[in-house]
Amino acid sequence: MEPAENADRAEGEVNPPVAAKKVFVKTYGCQMNVYDSQRMSDALAVDGYAGTDRIEDADLVLLNTCHIREKAAEKVYSELGRIRDLKAERASRGLETVIGVAGCVAQAEGREIIRRQNAVDLVIGPQTYHRLPEALRKARNGEKVVETDYAIEDKFEHLPQPRKAEVIGRGVTAFLTVQEGCDKFCTFCVVPYTRGSEVSRPVAQIVAEAERLAEAGVREVTLLGQNVNAWHGEGPDGGEWGLGRLLLRLAEIPGIARLRYTTSHPRDMDDELIEAHRDLAALMPYLHLPVQAGSDRILKAMNRRHKAADYLKLVERIRAVRPDMAMSGDFIVGFPGETDADFEATLELVRTVQYAQAFSFKYSPRPGTPGADMTDHVAEAVKDERLQRLQALLGEQQQDFTAAMAGRTISALIDKPGRQPGQLVGRSPWLQPVIVDETAGEIGDIIDVRITRTGRNSLFAEPI
Ligand code: SAH
Ligand code: SF4
Ligand code: F3S
């Protein structure tokens, strides 16, 4: 318990010490799951659960899962097998263990998870995390609980905010989910089914959360959403705000020096947001803007609703207002019907854009999505070969991007101790680790540094 909470209690009044229950949370998938895991931990803390990173000590094991590709989803079941053994072992010592599955596999598969692994006590979907404490009580009474209805109430409003001491312990960078769900229905993707339709959090709620983060020492906030740039809300002026306007508002909060947002859809990059990249120094020059493929035929089959040329034009416009903008992206190879020529178009697009970083995947058919029912699936060996070629090209571009930093002066947010004693690690505007001597400043400082040497992905620097 925080000392502050005990401070005003008279001696003798303090509750007898109760051994706190422990929760082990394992997070798979995207940053939104990372954020959700923290909010669930905050909610559980109110119920007396302390976090642990030793699974064998946990009274509650919570897996926050991802359904995006088959491999991600299957990993959960092998992990559950191991946890079942752990539960049995703890039971032999008279200890209770509740096993909970949260996240997108929970939403997509629901009760099926308990059918496949009977040791699971609790399945809870991403829209109902505010009901976790209640669901947990039921599970501890021996009920098998499945909570996967899309909630009508706003989960964020009902989830307790983290206590200041907890936020302080979490460092100087933070995620803040502003938007959830997706209405785009790309034909390969499960997200519209696991996260439901697009919902934006209200401005006041977001500003209040960002202020709390800033008070706890956070300097850099990354706004999150499956389609973060589709965020919109009513501002205090009564007008309709888009993400660009929201970023301007958040930049006014004392202490917040850097802002980012992810993940964006090319269709939702409006003028206001592009102008924010021109006008707002706090908005970091790094944009994750997935395109998935470079062939118009495949983009159409994917239901991305834009052409390759639209994407290139967009990148051009963004770089015109922010010339140091580094681009990041996601790619899928081997979508049904993808020919060699289609794949070449993807390589061509990559060569044109020059990515600083990118994520690429082999197409994985997901049950319930239109892509899975398409007939002209690409052979696994072809997917492998394409992925290798694409990753080689993207890897080259990433290394070129990092190598070009040598000799430059950049800003770095010092955010953690280094692996070697006497070192600190900072973060460049382009998300590269920047290694400096510990005399360069303190965690939370933003300093100007000169890059003396570059590694594969990290930068070595000296303060100026
Ligand atoms: N909202 C984001 C993407 C979220 S999913 C967007 O629209 O770009 C993250 C990434 O996983 C996607 O960009 C895509 O590259 C990849 N992905 C999604 N479904 C996939 C599938 N069925 N097979 C392989 N990769 C997939
Ligand atoms: Fe999935 Fe497409 Fe929505 Fe992104 S925009 S979450 S890829 S359906
Ligand atoms: Fe995975 Fe769900 Fe995120 S499917 S990528 S955890 S939205």
Coordinates of C-alpha atoms in Angstrom, one line a residue, residues 113 135 163 179 215 231 262 280 287 355 396 456:
I113 CA -11.7 -21.8 -25.0
A135 CA -16.4 -11.8 -13.2
R163 CA -2.7 5.6 -8.8
Q179 CA -10.1 5.0 -30.1
E215 CA 1.7 14.9 -13.3
W231 CA -10.8 9.4 -33.9
T262 CA -0.6 4.7 -34.0
L280 CA 3.3 21.0 -33.9
L287 CA 4.4 7.8 -38.8
Y355 CA 10.8 2.9 -44.9
E396 CA 18.3 -2.8 -45.9
R456 CA 22.2 -2.0 -36.2

